Each structure stands twice: as C-alpha cells, then as structure tokens.
Amino acid sequence: MVEDNTKELWTREGRILITGAGQRVGLHCLRRLLERGERLAMTYHTERPVIGELREQGVICLKADLSQAESVEMLARQIHDEVGPLRALVHNASAWIRDKESDTEYAAVMQDMMQLHMMAPYLLNMRCQNLLLKGRSPLADIIHITDYVVEKGSDNHIAYAASKAGLANMTRSFAKRFSPEIKVNTIAPSLLMFNEGDSEEYRQKTLKKSVMGVEPGPDVVYQALCFIMDNAYMTGREIKLDGGRHIR
Ligand SMILES: NC(=O)c1ccc[n+]([C@@H]2O[C@H](COP(=O)([O-])OP(=O)(O)OC[C@H]3O[C@@H](n4cnc5c(N)ncnc54)[C@H](OP(=O)(O)O)[C@@H]3O)[C@@H](O)[C@H]2O)c1
C-alpha cells in the first residue's frame, strides 16, 4: 500500500514565506493559504494598507528592497530572528522592466534584474537553508517563479528574460545541493494578469498567443504551489502555466 504523506506535509511546523506578496499574484496566494490555516510570512517593498491587515491576521510582514544586496542580507537576518522555521520559501518578487533605449541605462537595468531575480533568491536560499531543514516533516520546499520567456526569449525584455533564466537554472543546482530534505522547483507562467493601463490592443494581441486565449488570473499559481508542496517526489523540475503557448 502507498503511504499518503500529504497530511504531514501540510501540518508540519514552519511558515510559508512568499516574497513580493503585497499585491497581485503573491497576495492572492497568501490569502488562499491563509484560508487553509497555514502559518505565513511575506516580504514587501511598497507600504500599503493591506500590510496592516495581513499583520492583524498573523502574517509576519518584512519590508525589504530585494534589488539591494545589503537589504537582502538584512532580510535574511530578520527571517532568522522573526520568522524561524520555514515550511517553504517562494521567490515571487519581480519587476518586469523593459530594456532601455539609452546606452547609459543598459547596465543599470541588467544589474537590477540580476539582483532581484538571481542574487536575492540565491542569497536567501543559502542563508535560509538551516531554517528550511528545521521543520518536522522530512521535506521542505523552495519554489522559484520564473516566466515563459525563459523558453522563448524576448526582444524588449532581454535583461528580464536572462535573469529569470538564471533563476530557472538555479532550480536544478539548488535541487541537487539541498536534496533530499528540500525540494526545489520552478513555476513558469506566461500571462496571468494584465497590468492596469494595458491597452485593449495589447490585451487582444497577448491573448492570441496561447491556444487557450484567456487571462487565467492568479489562482493557477496557487494551485501549482499546492501541487508542489503536496508532492513528495518532484524536485529540480518546472511546472509550465502558459495556456499552451508552445502549440500555438
Ligand atoms: N502577472 C503575469 O501575468 C506574469 C506573467 C509571467 C510571469 N509572472 C511572474 O509571476 C510572479 C508574480 O507576478 P505579479 O504580476 O504578481 O508580479 P508583480 O506584481 O509585478 O511583482 C510582485 C512583487 O514584486 C515586488 N518587488 C518588485 N521590485 C522589488 C524590489 N526591488 N524589492 C522587493 N520587492 C520587489 C513588488 O513589491 P511591492 O508591491 O511591495 O513594491 C511586487 O508586489 C512574478 O515573479 C512574475 O515575474 C507574472
């Protein structure tokens, strides 16, 4: 008989920490996990009223600028002091920055993208390894949120795509390094939610890129997070959430 260890995975001690969870996908996942009674922590960069509401609900909220190495180091210390054992670490924080047109700005964009999408997850994974191992269950999770453009490339978000590709590669390296106690996996979405101000023309053009042709919303990421955390035999892998862009 196959042993069902799902319950143990969900009821272990330790918080699920999501970076950049003050809005949109991260906030949605946080709220859905709260509904399930999970113990949570999050990071944010911009002060918003929702941060106070989350604190009232028992979420540990830590402010950090993940584009600054010193701030990431400070955050790692705060996680040790204020959060403690981790059930999962979800690297969601991101900025979708276009490559600039002026040559004085090229380096700045690439530096910001590498810092936010690669250096910050790299440092936090290294610094928090011992916290992820302290849970009761034998398994903990690191989850990297990347992007469909890792596969396809992008002609006007080159630095963004490259930095997300670096993060995708780290999934495999960390999965090797931290196995078997910590599983490390990637979720690679294409369009989840449009941004306010996206034109109707842009929306229609983007919807046509996938065979499913819809804006799925953030819950598909929550579903993928749950699948990864519930599954005891997947590491170094990627879940693609792209409505079938590859077969369009
Ligand atoms: N939305 C989509 O359609 C889509 C498509 C493909 C991939 N993805 C990926 O899915 C994830 C979630 O997407 P999303 O649209 O919800 O992301 P988002 O709203 O653009 O960004 C998530 C959070 O990242 C934080 N962040 C940005 N720069 C930061 C910095 N320097 N320091 C600390 N935090 C910083 C922001 O925090 P504050 O708000 O507190 O400033 C923001 O709330 C991202 O990793 C994204 O790349 C999304």
PDB file of C-alpha atoms and ligand atoms in Angstrom:
ATOM      1  CA  MET A   1       0.000   0.000   0.000  1.00  0.00           C
ATOM      2  CA  VAL A   2       1.304   3.502  -0.856  1.00  0.00           C
ATOM      3  CA  GLU A   3       1.649   5.696   2.191  1.00  0.00           C
ATOM      4  CA  ASP A   4      -0.227   9.037   1.996  1.00  0.00           C
ATOM      5  CA  ASN A   5       2.086  11.652   3.497  1.00  0.00           C
ATOM      6  CA  THR A   6       0.180  14.707   2.186  1.00  0.00           C
ATOM      7  CA  LYS A   7      -1.274  15.496   5.578  1.00  0.00           C
ATOM      8  CA  GLU A   8       2.124  15.524   7.162  1.00  0.00           C
ATOM      9  CA  LEU A   9       3.427  17.959   4.537  1.00  0.00           C
ATOM     10  CA  TRP A  10       0.676  20.449   5.266  1.00  0.00           C
ATOM     11  CA  THR A  11       0.627  20.197   9.029  1.00  0.00           C
ATOM     12  CA  ARG A  12       4.338  20.486   9.703  1.00  0.00           C
ATOM     13  CA  GLU A  13       5.626  23.356  11.770  1.00  0.00           C
ATOM     14  CA  GLY A  14       7.142  26.286   9.945  1.00  0.00           C
ATOM     15  CA  ARG A  15       5.849  29.189   7.907  1.00  0.00           C
ATOM     16  CA  ILE A  16       5.444  29.548   4.176  1.00  0.00           C
ATOM     17  CA  LEU A  17       7.288  32.725   3.157  1.00  0.00           C
ATOM     18  CA  ILE A  18       6.368  34.446  -0.118  1.00  0.00           C
ATOM     19  CA  THR A  19       8.481  37.334  -1.400  1.00  0.00           C
ATOM     20  CA  GLY A  20       6.788  40.329  -3.025  1.00  0.00           C
ATOM     21  CA  ALA A  21       3.347  39.369  -1.731  1.00  0.00           C
ATOM     22  CA  GLY A  22       1.836  42.830  -1.200  1.00  0.00           C
ATOM     23  CA  GLN A  23      -0.230  42.722  -4.404  1.00  0.00           C
ATOM     24  CA  ARG A  24      -1.450  40.637  -7.340  1.00  0.00           C
ATOM     25  CA  VAL A  25      -0.257  37.004  -7.563  1.00  0.00           C
ATOM     26  CA  GLY A  26       1.711  36.862  -4.313  1.00  0.00           C
ATOM     27  CA  LEU A  27      -1.086  38.468  -2.275  1.00  0.00           C
ATOM     28  CA  HIS A  28      -3.676  36.154  -3.794  1.00  0.00           C
ATOM     29  CA  CYS A  29      -1.609  33.068  -2.926  1.00  0.00           C
ATOM     30  CA  LEU A  30      -1.064  34.388   0.597  1.00  0.00           C
ATOM     31  CA  ARG A  31      -4.814  34.890   1.120  1.00  0.00           C
ATOM     32  CA  ARG A  32      -5.646  31.431  -0.236  1.00  0.00           C
ATOM     33  CA  LEU A  33      -3.057  29.849   2.058  1.00  0.00           C
ATOM     34  CA  LEU A  34      -4.485  31.825   4.997  1.00  0.00           C
ATOM     35  CA  GLU A  35      -7.904  30.311   4.222  1.00  0.00           C
ATOM     36  CA  ARG A  36      -6.268  26.900   4.566  1.00  0.00           C
ATOM     37  CA  GLY A  37      -4.954  27.830   8.014  1.00  0.00           C
ATOM     38  CA  GLU A  38      -1.292  27.971   7.016  1.00  0.00           C
ATOM     39  CA  ARG A  39       1.237  29.957   9.040  1.00  0.00           C
ATOM     40  CA  LEU A  40       2.663  32.625   6.760  1.00  0.00           C
ATOM     41  CA  ALA A  41       5.313  35.279   6.247  1.00  0.00           C
ATOM     42  CA  MET A  42       5.835  37.674   3.371  1.00  0.00           C
ATOM     43  CA  THR A  43       8.107  40.409   2.112  1.00  0.00           C
ATOM     44  CA  TYR A  44       7.036  43.683   0.558  1.00  0.00           C
ATOM     45  CA  HIS A  45       8.699  46.803  -0.788  1.00  0.00           C
ATOM     46  CA  THR A  46       5.837  49.318  -1.014  1.00  0.00           C
ATOM     47  CA  GLU A  47       3.797  50.280   2.070  1.00  0.00           C
ATOM     48  CA  ARG A  48       0.080  49.590   1.514  1.00  0.00           C
ATOM     49  CA  PRO A  49      -2.916  49.323   3.892  1.00  0.00           C
ATOM     50  CA  VAL A  50      -3.095  45.589   3.159  1.00  0.00           C
ATOM     51  CA  ILE A  51       0.173  45.041   5.042  1.00  0.00           C
ATOM     52  CA  GLY A  52      -1.502  46.123   8.299  1.00  0.00           C
ATOM     53  CA  GLU A  53      -4.457  43.834   7.575  1.00  0.00           C
ATOM     54  CA  LEU A  54      -2.139  40.886   6.967  1.00  0.00           C
ATOM     55  CA  ARG A  55      -0.291  41.561  10.231  1.00  0.00           C
ATOM     56  CA  GLU A  56      -3.616  41.521  12.079  1.00  0.00           C
ATOM     57  CA  GLN A  57      -4.236  38.080  10.614  1.00  0.00           C
ATOM     58  CA  GLY A  58      -0.935  36.774  11.985  1.00  0.00           C
ATOM     59  CA  VAL A  59       1.194  37.079   8.851  1.00  0.00           C
ATOM     60  CA  ILE A  60       4.772  38.196   9.542  1.00  0.00           C
ATOM     61  CA  CYS A  61       5.441  41.039   7.090  1.00  0.00           C
ATOM     62  CA  LEU A  62       9.022  42.123   6.446  1.00  0.00           C
ATOM     63  CA  LYS A  63       9.959  45.158   4.397  1.00  0.00           C
ATOM     64  CA  ALA A  64      12.916  44.738   2.039  1.00  0.00           C
ATOM     65  CA  ASP A  65      14.338  46.128  -1.165  1.00  0.00           C
ATOM     66  CA  LEU A  66      15.480  42.975  -2.896  1.00  0.00           C
ATOM     67  CA  SER A  67      17.385  44.940  -5.528  1.00  0.00           C
ATOM     68  CA  GLN A  68      19.997  45.844  -2.876  1.00  0.00           C
ATOM     69  CA  ALA A  69      22.400  43.132  -1.658  1.00  0.00           C
ATOM     70  CA  GLU A  70      22.691  44.690   1.848  1.00  0.00           C
ATOM     71  CA  SER A  71      18.939  44.770   2.186  1.00  0.00           C
ATOM     72  CA  VAL A  72      18.747  41.074   1.252  1.00  0.00           C
ATOM     73  CA  GLU A  73      21.361  40.233   3.890  1.00  0.00           C
ATOM     74  CA  MET A  74      19.384  42.237   6.456  1.00  0.00           C
ATOM     75  CA  LEU A  75      16.209  40.416   5.417  1.00  0.00           C
ATOM     76  CA  ALA A  76      17.920  37.039   5.892  1.00  0.00           C
ATOM     77  CA  ARG A  77      18.808  38.041   9.466  1.00  0.00           C
ATOM     78  CA  GLN A  78      15.227  39.192  10.092  1.00  0.00           C
ATOM     79  CA  ILE A  79      13.883  35.886   8.790  1.00  0.00           C
ATOM     80  CA  HIS A  80      16.069  34.052  11.310  1.00  0.00           C
ATOM     81  CA  ASP A  81      15.076  36.374  14.173  1.00  0.00           C
ATOM     82  CA  GLU A  82      11.379  36.945  13.445  1.00  0.00           C
ATOM     83  CA  VAL A  83      10.126  34.068  11.291  1.00  0.00           C
ATOM     84  CA  GLY A  84      12.106  30.990  12.310  1.00  0.00           C
ATOM     85  CA  PRO A  85      11.457  27.531  10.784  1.00  0.00           C
ATOM     86  CA  LEU A  86      10.199  27.572   7.202  1.00  0.00           C
ATOM     87  CA  ARG A  87       7.837  25.134   5.507  1.00  0.00           C
ATOM     88  CA  ALA A  88       8.512  26.789   2.146  1.00  0.00           C
ATOM     89  CA  LEU A  89      10.268  29.740   0.571  1.00  0.00           C
ATOM     90  CA  VAL A  90       8.548  31.107  -2.549  1.00  0.00           C
ATOM     91  CA  HIS A  91      10.528  33.549  -4.713  1.00  0.00           C
ATOM     92  CA  ASN A  92       7.781  35.604  -6.326  1.00  0.00           C
ATOM     93  CA  ALA A  93       9.140  39.186  -6.143  1.00  0.00           C
ATOM     94  CA  SER A  94       9.768  40.540  -9.589  1.00  0.00           C
ATOM     95  CA  ALA A  95       9.864  43.621 -11.790  1.00  0.00           C
ATOM     96  CA  TRP A  96       9.014  43.403 -15.487  1.00  0.00           C
ATOM     97  CA  ILE A  97      11.373  46.075 -16.714  1.00  0.00           C
ATOM     98  CA  ARG A  98      11.880  46.842 -20.389  1.00  0.00           C
ATOM     99  CA  ASP A  99      15.368  47.235 -21.803  1.00  0.00           C
ATOM    100  CA  LYS A 100      16.084  50.952 -22.026  1.00  0.00           C
ATOM    101  CA  GLU A 101      16.812  52.812 -25.204  1.00  0.00           C
ATOM    102  CA  SER A 102      19.748  54.843 -23.895  1.00  0.00           C
ATOM    103  CA  ASP A 103      23.159  53.214 -23.568  1.00  0.00           C
ATOM    104  CA  THR A 104      23.836  54.822 -20.167  1.00  0.00           C
ATOM    105  CA  GLU A 105      20.917  52.793 -18.755  1.00  0.00           C
ATOM    106  CA  TYR A 106      21.660  49.328 -20.177  1.00  0.00           C
ATOM    107  CA  ALA A 107      23.909  48.294 -17.306  1.00  0.00           C
ATOM    108  CA  ALA A 108      21.526  49.596 -14.641  1.00  0.00           C
ATOM    109  CA  VAL A 109      18.608  47.531 -15.954  1.00  0.00           C
ATOM    110  CA  MET A 110      20.671  44.366 -16.216  1.00  0.00           C
ATOM    111  CA  GLN A 111      22.105  44.908 -12.726  1.00  0.00           C
ATOM    112  CA  ASP A 112      18.640  45.414 -11.192  1.00  0.00           C
ATOM    113  CA  MET A 113      17.226  42.347 -12.924  1.00  0.00           C
ATOM    114  CA  MET A 114      20.144  40.127 -11.905  1.00  0.00           C
ATOM    115  CA  GLN A 115      19.968  41.388  -8.332  1.00  0.00           C
ATOM    116  CA  LEU A 116      16.202  40.938  -7.958  1.00  0.00           C
ATOM    117  CA  HIS A 117      15.688  37.653  -9.812  1.00  0.00           C
ATOM    118  CA  MET A 118      19.010  35.905  -9.177  1.00  0.00           C
ATOM    119  CA  MET A 119      21.106  37.375  -6.369  1.00  0.00           C
ATOM    120  CA  ALA A 120      18.230  37.784  -3.897  1.00  0.00           C
ATOM    121  CA  PRO A 121      16.898  34.192  -4.305  1.00  0.00           C
ATOM    122  CA  TYR A 122      20.473  32.835  -4.290  1.00  0.00           C
ATOM    123  CA  LEU A 123      21.377  34.588  -1.023  1.00  0.00           C
ATOM    124  CA  LEU A 124      18.055  33.788   0.673  1.00  0.00           C
ATOM    125  CA  ASN A 125      18.253  30.110  -0.306  1.00  0.00           C
ATOM    126  CA  MET A 126      21.794  29.876   1.085  1.00  0.00           C
ATOM    127  CA  ARG A 127      21.035  31.826   4.259  1.00  0.00           C
ATOM    128  CA  CYS A 128      17.719  30.095   4.999  1.00  0.00           C
ATOM    129  CA  GLN A 129      18.773  26.519   4.321  1.00  0.00           C
ATOM    130  CA  ASN A 130      19.021  25.708   8.016  1.00  0.00           C
ATOM    131  CA  LEU A 131      15.550  27.149   8.674  1.00  0.00           C
ATOM    132  CA  LEU A 132      14.035  25.021   5.909  1.00  0.00           C
ATOM    133  CA  LEU A 133      15.622  21.926   7.446  1.00  0.00           C
ATOM    134  CA  LYS A 134      14.196  22.596  10.887  1.00  0.00           C
ATOM    135  CA  GLY A 135      10.603  21.618  10.095  1.00  0.00           C
ATOM    136  CA  ARG A 136       9.144  18.396  11.437  1.00  0.00           C
ATOM    137  CA  SER A 137       8.425  16.721   8.149  1.00  0.00           C
ATOM    138  CA  PRO A 138      11.394  15.404   6.154  1.00  0.00           C
ATOM    139  CA  LEU A 139      10.521  17.683   3.222  1.00  0.00           C
ATOM    140  CA  ALA A 140      10.516  21.432   2.722  1.00  0.00           C
ATOM    141  CA  ASP A 141      10.136  23.472  -0.488  1.00  0.00           C
ATOM    142  CA  ILE A 142      11.851  26.245  -2.373  1.00  0.00           C
ATOM    143  CA  ILE A 143       9.773  27.476  -5.295  1.00  0.00           C
ATOM    144  CA  HIS A 144      11.104  29.848  -7.962  1.00  0.00           C
ATOM    145  CA  ILE A 145       8.545  31.764 -10.020  1.00  0.00           C
ATOM    146  CA  THR A 146      10.053  32.393 -13.439  1.00  0.00           C
ATOM    147  CA  ASP A 147       8.379  33.180 -16.782  1.00  0.00           C
ATOM    148  CA  TYR A 148       7.532  31.621 -20.132  1.00  0.00           C
ATOM    149  CA  VAL A 149      10.080  33.994 -21.745  1.00  0.00           C
ATOM    150  CA  VAL A 150      12.868  31.819 -20.329  1.00  0.00           C
ATOM    151  CA  GLU A 151      11.990  29.348 -23.084  1.00  0.00           C
ATOM    152  CA  LYS A 152      11.223  31.824 -25.835  1.00  0.00           C
ATOM    153  CA  GLY A 153      13.427  34.880 -25.181  1.00  0.00           C
ATOM    154  CA  SER A 154      12.201  38.460 -25.501  1.00  0.00           C
ATOM    155  CA  ASP A 155      13.389  41.227 -27.812  1.00  0.00           C
ATOM    156  CA  ASN A 156      12.478  44.092 -25.466  1.00  0.00           C
ATOM    157  CA  HIS A 157      12.866  42.429 -22.051  1.00  0.00           C
ATOM    158  CA  ILE A 158      16.268  40.828 -22.646  1.00  0.00           C
ATOM    159  CA  ALA A 159      17.638  41.513 -19.152  1.00  0.00           C
ATOM    160  CA  TYR A 160      14.384  40.354 -17.501  1.00  0.00           C
ATOM    161  CA  ALA A 161      14.338  37.119 -19.530  1.00  0.00           C
ATOM    162  CA  ALA A 162      18.022  36.402 -18.873  1.00  0.00           C
ATOM    163  CA  SER A 163      17.659  36.932 -15.130  1.00  0.00           C
ATOM    164  CA  LYS A 164      14.609  34.649 -14.971  1.00  0.00           C
ATOM    165  CA  ALA A 165      16.596  32.063 -16.981  1.00  0.00           C
ATOM    166  CA  GLY A 166      19.311  32.269 -14.335  1.00  0.00           C
ATOM    167  CA  LEU A 167      16.717  31.639 -11.659  1.00  0.00           C
ATOM    168  CA  ALA A 168      15.382  28.648 -13.604  1.00  0.00           C
ATOM    169  CA  ASN A 169      18.887  27.223 -13.803  1.00  0.00           C
ATOM    170  CA  MET A 170      19.374  27.673 -10.044  1.00  0.00           C
ATOM    171  CA  THR A 171      16.350  25.428  -9.515  1.00  0.00           C
ATOM    172  CA  ARG A 172      18.392  22.470 -10.738  1.00  0.00           C
ATOM    173  CA  SER A 173      21.549  23.414  -8.827  1.00  0.00           C
ATOM    174  CA  PHE A 174      19.747  24.007  -5.531  1.00  0.00           C
ATOM    175  CA  ALA A 175      17.690  20.840  -6.011  1.00  0.00           C
ATOM    176  CA  LYS A 176      20.941  18.870  -6.170  1.00  0.00           C
ATOM    177  CA  ARG A 177      22.584  20.717  -3.333  1.00  0.00           C
ATOM    178  CA  PHE A 178      19.662  20.592  -0.898  1.00  0.00           C
ATOM    179  CA  SER A 179      18.317  17.124  -1.668  1.00  0.00           C
ATOM    180  CA  PRO A 180      16.737  15.128  -0.221  1.00  0.00           C
ATOM    181  CA  GLU A 181      15.437  17.371   2.605  1.00  0.00           C
ATOM    182  CA  ILE A 182      14.428  20.371   0.486  1.00  0.00           C
ATOM    183  CA  LYS A 183      12.661  20.062  -2.869  1.00  0.00           C
ATOM    184  CA  VAL A 184      13.383  22.907  -5.289  1.00  0.00           C
ATOM    185  CA  ASN A 185      11.050  23.536  -8.215  1.00  0.00           C
ATOM    186  CA  THR A 186      10.017  26.222 -10.713  1.00  0.00           C
ATOM    187  CA  ILE A 187       6.642  27.579 -11.755  1.00  0.00           C
ATOM    188  CA  ALA A 188       6.918  29.217 -15.201  1.00  0.00           C
ATOM    189  CA  PRO A 189       3.813  31.231 -16.137  1.00  0.00           C
ATOM    190  CA  SER A 190       3.039  33.225 -19.239  1.00  0.00           C
ATOM    191  CA  LEU A 191       0.207  35.767 -18.993  1.00  0.00           C
ATOM    192  CA  LEU A 192      -1.534  35.513 -15.604  1.00  0.00           C
ATOM    193  CA  MET A 193      -2.958  39.014 -15.087  1.00  0.00           C
ATOM    194  CA  PHE A 194      -2.827  42.110 -17.221  1.00  0.00           C
ATOM    195  CA  ASN A 195      -1.474  45.288 -15.670  1.00  0.00           C
ATOM    196  CA  GLU A 196      -3.708  48.301 -15.119  1.00  0.00           C
ATOM    197  CA  GLY A 197      -3.366  50.513 -18.137  1.00  0.00           C
ATOM    198  CA  ASP A 198      -2.631  47.719 -20.640  1.00  0.00           C
ATOM    199  CA  SER A 199      -4.336  48.807 -23.866  1.00  0.00           C
ATOM    200  CA  GLU A 200      -7.138  46.813 -25.489  1.00  0.00           C
ATOM    201  CA  GLU A 201      -4.879  46.259 -28.491  1.00  0.00           C
ATOM    202  CA  TYR A 202      -2.111  44.816 -26.293  1.00  0.00           C
ATOM    203  CA  ARG A 203      -4.621  42.614 -24.439  1.00  0.00           C
ATOM    204  CA  GLN A 204      -6.032  41.145 -27.644  1.00  0.00           C
ATOM    205  CA  LYS A 205      -2.574  40.554 -29.122  1.00  0.00           C
ATOM    206  CA  THR A 206      -1.393  38.808 -25.930  1.00  0.00           C
ATOM    207  CA  LEU A 207      -4.496  36.632 -25.578  1.00  0.00           C
ATOM    208  CA  LYS A 208      -3.952  35.330 -29.101  1.00  0.00           C
ATOM    209  CA  LYS A 209      -0.508  33.979 -28.150  1.00  0.00           C
ATOM    210  CA  SER A 210      -1.898  30.912 -26.369  1.00  0.00           C
ATOM    211  CA  VAL A 211      -4.287  28.275 -27.635  1.00  0.00           C
ATOM    212  CA  MET A 212      -6.469  28.774 -24.549  1.00  0.00           C
ATOM    213  CA  GLY A 213      -6.753  32.519 -25.194  1.00  0.00           C
ATOM    214  CA  VAL A 214      -7.679  33.604 -21.659  1.00  0.00           C
ATOM    215  CA  GLU A 215      -6.314  35.705 -18.801  1.00  0.00           C
ATOM    216  CA  PRO A 216      -6.314  32.933 -16.153  1.00  0.00           C
ATOM    217  CA  GLY A 217      -5.803  35.050 -13.025  1.00  0.00           C
ATOM    218  CA  PRO A 218      -3.554  34.260 -10.057  1.00  0.00           C
ATOM    219  CA  ASP A 219      -5.297  31.143  -8.768  1.00  0.00           C
ATOM    220  CA  VAL A 220      -3.457  28.911 -11.254  1.00  0.00           C
ATOM    221  CA  VAL A 221      -0.243  29.788  -9.420  1.00  0.00           C
ATOM    222  CA  TYR A 222      -1.832  28.937  -6.062  1.00  0.00           C
ATOM    223  CA  GLN A 223      -2.887  25.564  -7.496  1.00  0.00           C
ATOM    224  CA  ALA A 224       0.665  24.897  -8.693  1.00  0.00           C
ATOM    225  CA  LEU A 225       2.126  25.880  -5.300  1.00  0.00           C
ATOM    226  CA  CYS A 226      -0.196  23.390  -3.604  1.00  0.00           C
ATOM    227  CA  PHE A 227       0.686  20.658  -6.080  1.00  0.00           C
ATOM    228  CA  ILE A 228       4.403  21.125  -5.472  1.00  0.00           C
ATOM    229  CA  MET A 229       4.073  21.235  -1.693  1.00  0.00           C
ATOM    230  CA  ASP A 230       1.779  18.196  -1.643  1.00  0.00           C
ATOM    231  CA  ASN A 231       4.045  16.151  -3.866  1.00  0.00           C
ATOM    232  CA  ALA A 232       6.870  14.221  -2.262  1.00  0.00           C
ATOM    233  CA  TYR A 233       8.660  13.086  -5.425  1.00  0.00           C
ATOM    234  CA  MET A 234       9.291  16.136  -7.595  1.00  0.00           C
ATOM    235  CA  THR A 235      12.453  18.223  -7.457  1.00  0.00           C
ATOM    236  CA  GLY A 236      14.587  20.178  -9.917  1.00  0.00           C
ATOM    237  CA  ARG A 237      11.539  20.436 -12.203  1.00  0.00           C
ATOM    238  CA  GLU A 238       9.271  23.056 -13.728  1.00  0.00           C
ATOM    239  CA  ILE A 239       5.520  23.490 -13.952  1.00  0.00           C
ATOM    240  CA  LYS A 240       4.591  25.467 -17.083  1.00  0.00           C
ATOM    241  CA  LEU A 241       1.421  27.572 -16.833  1.00  0.00           C
ATOM    242  CA  ASP A 242       1.073  29.033 -20.306  1.00  0.00           C
ATOM    243  CA  GLY A 243      -2.275  28.033 -21.801  1.00  0.00           C
ATOM    244  CA  GLY A 244      -0.451  26.088 -24.494  1.00  0.00           C
ATOM    245  CA  ARG A 245       1.662  28.843 -25.982  1.00  0.00           C
ATOM    246  CA  HIS A 246       4.127  26.274 -27.317  1.00  0.00           C
ATOM    247  CA  ILE A 247       1.494  24.651 -29.546  1.00  0.00           C
ATOM    248  CA  ARG A 248       0.059  27.875 -30.962  1.00  0.00           C
TER     249      ARG A 248
HETATM  250  N1  LIG B   1       1.490  38.726 -13.964  1.00  0.00           N
HETATM  251  C1  LIG B   1       1.756  37.955 -15.034  1.00  0.00           C
HETATM  252  O1  LIG B   1       0.967  37.914 -15.994  1.00  0.00           O
HETATM  253  C2  LIG B   1       3.023  37.141 -15.045  1.00  0.00           C
HETATM  254  C3  LIG B   1       3.439  36.529 -16.222  1.00  0.00           C
HETATM  255  C4  LIG B   1       4.603  35.757 -16.210  1.00  0.00           C
HETATM  256  C5  LIG B   1       5.329  35.610 -15.037  1.00  0.00           C
HETATM  257  N2  LIG B   1       4.901  36.225 -13.915  1.00  0.00           N
HETATM  258  C6  LIG B   1       5.684  36.063 -12.672  1.00  0.00           C
HETATM  259  O2  LIG B   1       4.790  35.761 -11.618  1.00  0.00           O
HETATM  260  C7  LIG B   1       5.207  36.425 -10.417  1.00  0.00           C
HETATM  261  C8  LIG B   1       4.058  37.276  -9.865  1.00  0.00           C
HETATM  262  O3  LIG B   1       3.627  38.181 -10.871  1.00  0.00           O
HETATM  263  P1  LIG B   1       2.945  39.577 -10.486  1.00  0.00           P
HETATM  264  O4  LIG B   1       2.416  40.137 -11.741  1.00  0.00           O
HETATM  265  O5  LIG B   1       2.062  39.400  -9.306  1.00  0.00           O
HETATM  266  O6  LIG B   1       4.244  40.398 -10.043  1.00  0.00           O
HETATM  267  P2  LIG B   1       4.336  41.970  -9.700  1.00  0.00           P
HETATM  268  O7  LIG B   1       3.079  42.438  -9.106  1.00  0.00           O
HETATM  269  O8  LIG B   1       4.870  42.692 -10.886  1.00  0.00           O
HETATM  270  O9  LIG B   1       5.522  41.972  -8.633  1.00  0.00           O
HETATM  271  C9  LIG B   1       5.452  41.213  -7.431  1.00  0.00           C
HETATM  272  C10 LIG B   1       6.074  41.979  -6.332  1.00  0.00           C
HETATM  273  O10 LIG B   1       7.482  42.109  -6.509  1.00  0.00           O
HETATM  274  C11 LIG B   1       7.873  43.121  -5.613  1.00  0.00           C
HETATM  275  N3  LIG B   1       9.111  43.801  -5.993  1.00  0.00           N
HETATM  276  C12 LIG B   1       9.403  44.428  -7.144  1.00  0.00           C
HETATM  277  N4  LIG B   1      10.615  45.010  -7.039  1.00  0.00           N
HETATM  278  C13 LIG B   1      11.070  44.763  -5.778  1.00  0.00           C
HETATM  279  C14 LIG B   1      12.230  45.109  -5.047  1.00  0.00           C
HETATM  280  N5  LIG B   1      13.211  45.854  -5.600  1.00  0.00           N
HETATM  281  N6  LIG B   1      12.347  44.682  -3.774  1.00  0.00           N
HETATM  282  C15 LIG B   1      11.383  43.946  -3.205  1.00  0.00           C
HETATM  283  N7  LIG B   1      10.247  43.578  -3.819  1.00  0.00           N
HETATM  284  C16 LIG B   1      10.098  43.991  -5.092  1.00  0.00           C
HETATM  285  C17 LIG B   1       6.752  44.155  -5.591  1.00  0.00           C
HETATM  286  O11 LIG B   1       6.584  44.518  -4.230  1.00  0.00           O
HETATM  287  P3  LIG B   1       5.827  45.883  -3.769  1.00  0.00           P
HETATM  288  O12 LIG B   1       4.494  45.839  -4.461  1.00  0.00           O
HETATM  289  O13 LIG B   1       5.735  45.737  -2.291  1.00  0.00           O
HETATM  290  O14 LIG B   1       6.664  47.028  -4.226  1.00  0.00           O
HETATM  291  C18 LIG B   1       5.565  43.404  -6.170  1.00  0.00           C
HETATM  292  O15 LIG B   1       4.445  43.402  -5.351  1.00  0.00           O
HETATM  293  C19 LIG B   1       6.448  37.232 -10.774  1.00  0.00           C
HETATM  294  O16 LIG B   1       7.604  36.519 -10.418  1.00  0.00           O
HETATM  295  C20 LIG B   1       6.356  37.377 -12.284  1.00  0.00           C
HETATM  296  O17 LIG B   1       7.620  37.504 -12.918  1.00  0.00           O
HETATM  297  C21 LIG B   1       3.765  37.000 -13.883  1.00  0.00           C
END
